[in-house]
Short mmCIF file of C-alpha atoms in Angstrom, two decimals:
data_model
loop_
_atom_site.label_atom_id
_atom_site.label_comp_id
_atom_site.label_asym_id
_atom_site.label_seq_id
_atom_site.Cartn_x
_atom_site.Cartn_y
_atom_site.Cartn_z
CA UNK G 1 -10.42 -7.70 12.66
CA UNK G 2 -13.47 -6.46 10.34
CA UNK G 3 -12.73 -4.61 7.67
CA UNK G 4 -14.80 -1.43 8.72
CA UNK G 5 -12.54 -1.61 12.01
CA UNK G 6 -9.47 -1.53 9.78
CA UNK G 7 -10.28 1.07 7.77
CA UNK G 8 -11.15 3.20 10.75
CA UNK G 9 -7.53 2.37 12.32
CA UNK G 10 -6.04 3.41 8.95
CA UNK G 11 -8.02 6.41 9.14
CA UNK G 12 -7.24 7.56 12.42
CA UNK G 13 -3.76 6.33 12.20
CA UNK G 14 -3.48 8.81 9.50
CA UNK G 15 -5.31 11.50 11.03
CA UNK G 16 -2.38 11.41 13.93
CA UNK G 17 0.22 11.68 10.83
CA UNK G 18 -1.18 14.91 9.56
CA UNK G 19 -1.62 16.45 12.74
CA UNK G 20 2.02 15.58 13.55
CA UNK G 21 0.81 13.27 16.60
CA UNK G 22 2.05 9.84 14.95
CA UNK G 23 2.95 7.32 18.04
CA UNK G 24 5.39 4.87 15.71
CA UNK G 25 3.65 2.04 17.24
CA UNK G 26 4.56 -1.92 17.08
CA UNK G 27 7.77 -0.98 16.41
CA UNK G 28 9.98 -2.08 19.82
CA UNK G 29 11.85 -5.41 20.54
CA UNK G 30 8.75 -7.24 22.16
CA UNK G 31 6.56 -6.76 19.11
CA UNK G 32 9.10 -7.54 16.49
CA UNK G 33 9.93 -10.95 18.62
CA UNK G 34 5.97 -11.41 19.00
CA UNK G 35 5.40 -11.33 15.30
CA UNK G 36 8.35 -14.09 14.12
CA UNK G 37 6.41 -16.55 13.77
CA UNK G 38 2.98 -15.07 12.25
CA UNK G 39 1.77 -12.37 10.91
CA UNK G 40 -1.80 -10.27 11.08
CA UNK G 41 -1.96 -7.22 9.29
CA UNK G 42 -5.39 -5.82 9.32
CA UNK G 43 -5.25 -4.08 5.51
CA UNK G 44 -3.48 -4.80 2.09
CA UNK G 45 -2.65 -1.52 0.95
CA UNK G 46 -1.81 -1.79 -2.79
CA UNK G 47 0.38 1.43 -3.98
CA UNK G 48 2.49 3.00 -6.19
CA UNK G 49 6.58 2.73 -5.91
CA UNK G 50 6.63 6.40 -5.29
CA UNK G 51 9.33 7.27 -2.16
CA UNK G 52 6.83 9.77 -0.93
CA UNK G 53 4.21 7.48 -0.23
CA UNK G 54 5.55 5.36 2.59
CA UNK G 55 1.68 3.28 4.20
CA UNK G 56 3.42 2.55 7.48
CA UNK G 57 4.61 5.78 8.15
CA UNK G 58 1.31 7.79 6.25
CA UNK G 59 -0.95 5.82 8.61
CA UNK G 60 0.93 5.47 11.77
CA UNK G 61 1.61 1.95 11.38
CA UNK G 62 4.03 -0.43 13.05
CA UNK G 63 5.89 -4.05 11.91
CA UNK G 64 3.08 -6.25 10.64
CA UNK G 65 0.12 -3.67 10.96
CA UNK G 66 0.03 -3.64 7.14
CA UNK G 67 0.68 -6.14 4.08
CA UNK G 68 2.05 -3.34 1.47
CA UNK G 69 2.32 -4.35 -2.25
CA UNK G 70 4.04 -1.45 -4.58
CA UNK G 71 4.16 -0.99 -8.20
CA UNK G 72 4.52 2.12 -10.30
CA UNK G 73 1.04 3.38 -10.94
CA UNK G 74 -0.80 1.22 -7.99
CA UNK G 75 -1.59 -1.01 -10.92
CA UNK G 76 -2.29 -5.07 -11.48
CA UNK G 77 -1.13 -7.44 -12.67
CA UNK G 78 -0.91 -11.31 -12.24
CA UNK G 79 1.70 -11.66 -9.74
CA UNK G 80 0.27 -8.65 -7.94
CA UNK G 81 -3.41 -10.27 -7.68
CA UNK G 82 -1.62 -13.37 -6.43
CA UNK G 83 -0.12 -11.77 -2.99
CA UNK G 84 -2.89 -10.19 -2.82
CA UNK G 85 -5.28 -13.44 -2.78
CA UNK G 86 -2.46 -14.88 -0.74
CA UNK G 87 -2.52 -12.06 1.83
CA UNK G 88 -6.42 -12.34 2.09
CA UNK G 89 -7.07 -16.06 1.82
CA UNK G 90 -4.23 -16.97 3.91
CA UNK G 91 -3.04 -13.95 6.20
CA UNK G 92 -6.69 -13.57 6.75
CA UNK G 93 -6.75 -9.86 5.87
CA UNK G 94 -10.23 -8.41 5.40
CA UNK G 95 -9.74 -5.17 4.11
CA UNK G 96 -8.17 -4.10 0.44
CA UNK G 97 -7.30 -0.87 -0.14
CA UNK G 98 -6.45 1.05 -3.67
CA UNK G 99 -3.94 3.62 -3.00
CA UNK G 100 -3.55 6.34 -5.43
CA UNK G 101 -1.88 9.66 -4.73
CA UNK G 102 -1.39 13.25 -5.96
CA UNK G 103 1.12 13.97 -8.66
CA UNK G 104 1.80 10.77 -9.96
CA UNK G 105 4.38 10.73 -12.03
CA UNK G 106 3.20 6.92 -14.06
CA UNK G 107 0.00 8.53 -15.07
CA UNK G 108 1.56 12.03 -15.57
CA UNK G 109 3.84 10.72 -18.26
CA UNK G 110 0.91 7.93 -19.45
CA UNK G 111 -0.80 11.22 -20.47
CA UNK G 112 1.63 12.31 -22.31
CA UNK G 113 1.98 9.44 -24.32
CA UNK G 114 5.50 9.70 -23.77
CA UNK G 115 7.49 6.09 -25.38
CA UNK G 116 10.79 5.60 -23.65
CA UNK G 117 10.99 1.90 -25.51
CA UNK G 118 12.04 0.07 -21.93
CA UNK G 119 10.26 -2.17 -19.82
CA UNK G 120 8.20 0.92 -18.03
CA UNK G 121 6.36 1.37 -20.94
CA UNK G 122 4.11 -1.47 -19.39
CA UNK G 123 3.56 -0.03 -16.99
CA UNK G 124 2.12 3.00 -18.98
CA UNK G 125 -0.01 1.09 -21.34
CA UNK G 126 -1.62 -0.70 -18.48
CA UNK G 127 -2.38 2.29 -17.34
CA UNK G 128 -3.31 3.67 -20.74
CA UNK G 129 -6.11 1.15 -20.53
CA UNK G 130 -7.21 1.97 -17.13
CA UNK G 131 -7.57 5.50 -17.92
CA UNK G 132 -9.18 4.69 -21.14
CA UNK G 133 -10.98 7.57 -22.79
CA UNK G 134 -10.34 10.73 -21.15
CA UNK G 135 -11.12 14.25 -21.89
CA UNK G 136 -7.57 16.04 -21.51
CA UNK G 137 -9.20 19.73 -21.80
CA UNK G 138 -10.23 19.30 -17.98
CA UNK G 139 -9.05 21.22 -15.19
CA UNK G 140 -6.60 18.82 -13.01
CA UNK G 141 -7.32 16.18 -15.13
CA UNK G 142 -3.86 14.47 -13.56
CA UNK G 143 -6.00 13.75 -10.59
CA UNK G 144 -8.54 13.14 -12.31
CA UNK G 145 -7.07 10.06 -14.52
CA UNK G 146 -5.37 9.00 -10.90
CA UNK G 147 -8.46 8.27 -9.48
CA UNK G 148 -9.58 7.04 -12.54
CA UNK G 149 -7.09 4.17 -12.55
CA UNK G 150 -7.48 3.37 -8.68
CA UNK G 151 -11.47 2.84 -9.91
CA UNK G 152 -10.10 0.76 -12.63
CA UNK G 153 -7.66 -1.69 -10.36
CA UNK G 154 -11.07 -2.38 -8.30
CA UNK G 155 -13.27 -3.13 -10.82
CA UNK G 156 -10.46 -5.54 -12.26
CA UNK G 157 -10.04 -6.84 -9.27
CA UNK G 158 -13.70 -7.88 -9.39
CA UNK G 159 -13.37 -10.12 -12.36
CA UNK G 160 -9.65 -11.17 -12.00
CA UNK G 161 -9.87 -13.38 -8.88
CA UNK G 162 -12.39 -15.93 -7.91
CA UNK G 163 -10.54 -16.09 -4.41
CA UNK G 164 -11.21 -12.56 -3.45
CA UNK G 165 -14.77 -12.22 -5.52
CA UNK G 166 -15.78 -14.87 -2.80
CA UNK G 167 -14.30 -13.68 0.18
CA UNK G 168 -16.28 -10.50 -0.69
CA UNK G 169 -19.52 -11.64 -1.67
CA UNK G 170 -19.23 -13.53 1.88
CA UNK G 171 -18.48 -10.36 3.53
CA UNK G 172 -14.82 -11.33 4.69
CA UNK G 173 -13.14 -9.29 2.84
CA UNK G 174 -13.99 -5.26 1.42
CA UNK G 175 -12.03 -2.96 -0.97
CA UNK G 176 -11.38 0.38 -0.96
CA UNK G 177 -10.12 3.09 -3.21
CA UNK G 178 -8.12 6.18 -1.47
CA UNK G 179 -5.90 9.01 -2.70
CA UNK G 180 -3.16 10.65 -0.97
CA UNK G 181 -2.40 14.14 -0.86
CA UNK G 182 0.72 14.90 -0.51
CA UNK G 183 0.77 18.81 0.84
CA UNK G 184 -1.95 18.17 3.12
CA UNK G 185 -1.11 14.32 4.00
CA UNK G 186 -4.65 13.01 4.17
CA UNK G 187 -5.94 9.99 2.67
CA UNK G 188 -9.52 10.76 1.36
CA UNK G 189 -11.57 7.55 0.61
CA UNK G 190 -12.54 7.99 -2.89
CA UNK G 191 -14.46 4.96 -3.39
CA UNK G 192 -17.17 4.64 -1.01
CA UNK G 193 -19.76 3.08 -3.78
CA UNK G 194 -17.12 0.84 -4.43
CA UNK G 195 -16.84 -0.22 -0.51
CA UNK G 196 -20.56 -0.32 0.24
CA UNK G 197 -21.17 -2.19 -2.79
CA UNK G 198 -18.69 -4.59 -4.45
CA UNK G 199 -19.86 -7.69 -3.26
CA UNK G 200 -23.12 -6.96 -5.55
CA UNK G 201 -21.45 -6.40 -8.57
CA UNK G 202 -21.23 -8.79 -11.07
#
């Protein structure tokens, strides 16, 4: 499956979720015995541990539609960019998508530059460093440092992995950054320079 054919099936999978309309699908005894032995998701959705932000059920997807990686924050790191080069280099996934999503509590605290001296805090600084400068006088400047750090994870991604700078530059793979609102329950693509254009960037 292509990657703009995924991202349209995400898309309209998630259309069906706001409108109520979701149709559960892949989900019945056939399909779970059809997909024992193999597995073809058609999208690595990278997002945040958050409880409210569920891909299979946001996009109206089914048991091995979707190869889901969560962290706190939607951020990288090494073992992170390693499933994901494993889920595109041999899963055969072509699209990657950066999921971000409205009131997130990582970069909500990040901003704060609250220090609870536990193992979250890296999670904070990473994002710290994503977010880099940032002008905190802005209106909704939560969201805006949100999609600031889902810009940040695909750039990274860019010069973190030679597996997936290749599958892109071949035009296997594409990547994606999205935000998710949660009142509304749409997933706006926020990245679109990104998709049209990472395989040219250095």
């Amino acid at each position: 499956m292509r990657a703009d054919l995924a991202l349209q099936e995400l898309l309209e999978g998630n259309r069906r979720f706001v409108e109520s309309r979701s149709i559960y699908p892949n989900q019945d005894i056939d399909h779970r015995r059809k997909i024992v032995e193999i597995q073809q998701p058609s999208a690595v959705v990278v997002t945040c541990s958050d409880s409210r932000v569920p891909p299979e059920i946001i996009f109206d997807q089914g048991l091995g539609d979707l190869f889901v990686i969560r962290i706190a924050g939607n951020i990288l790191n090494k073992h992170i960019i390693g499933s994901i080069e494993y889920a595109v280099k041999y899963v055969n996934v072509p699209l990657i998508m950066i999921l971000g999503h409205e009131n997130c509590a990582a970069v909500d605290i990040t901003l704060k530059n609250i220090v609870t001296d536990s193992c979250i805090d890296n999670v904070f600084e990473t994002i710290r460093q994503n977010i880099g400068e940032i002008d905190l006088s802005q209106e909704d400047i939560l969201n805006i440092a949100i999609k600031k750090n889902v810009d940040t994870v695909i750039n990274d991604l860019k010069s973190s992995s030679i597996i997936i700078s290749e599958l892109v530059n071949d035009d296997k793979v594409k990547v994606v950054g999205a935000y998710y609102d949660f009142k509304s329950g749409i997933v706006d693509i926020i990245n679109k320079q990104s998709y049209c254009s990472f395989s040219l960037s250095s």
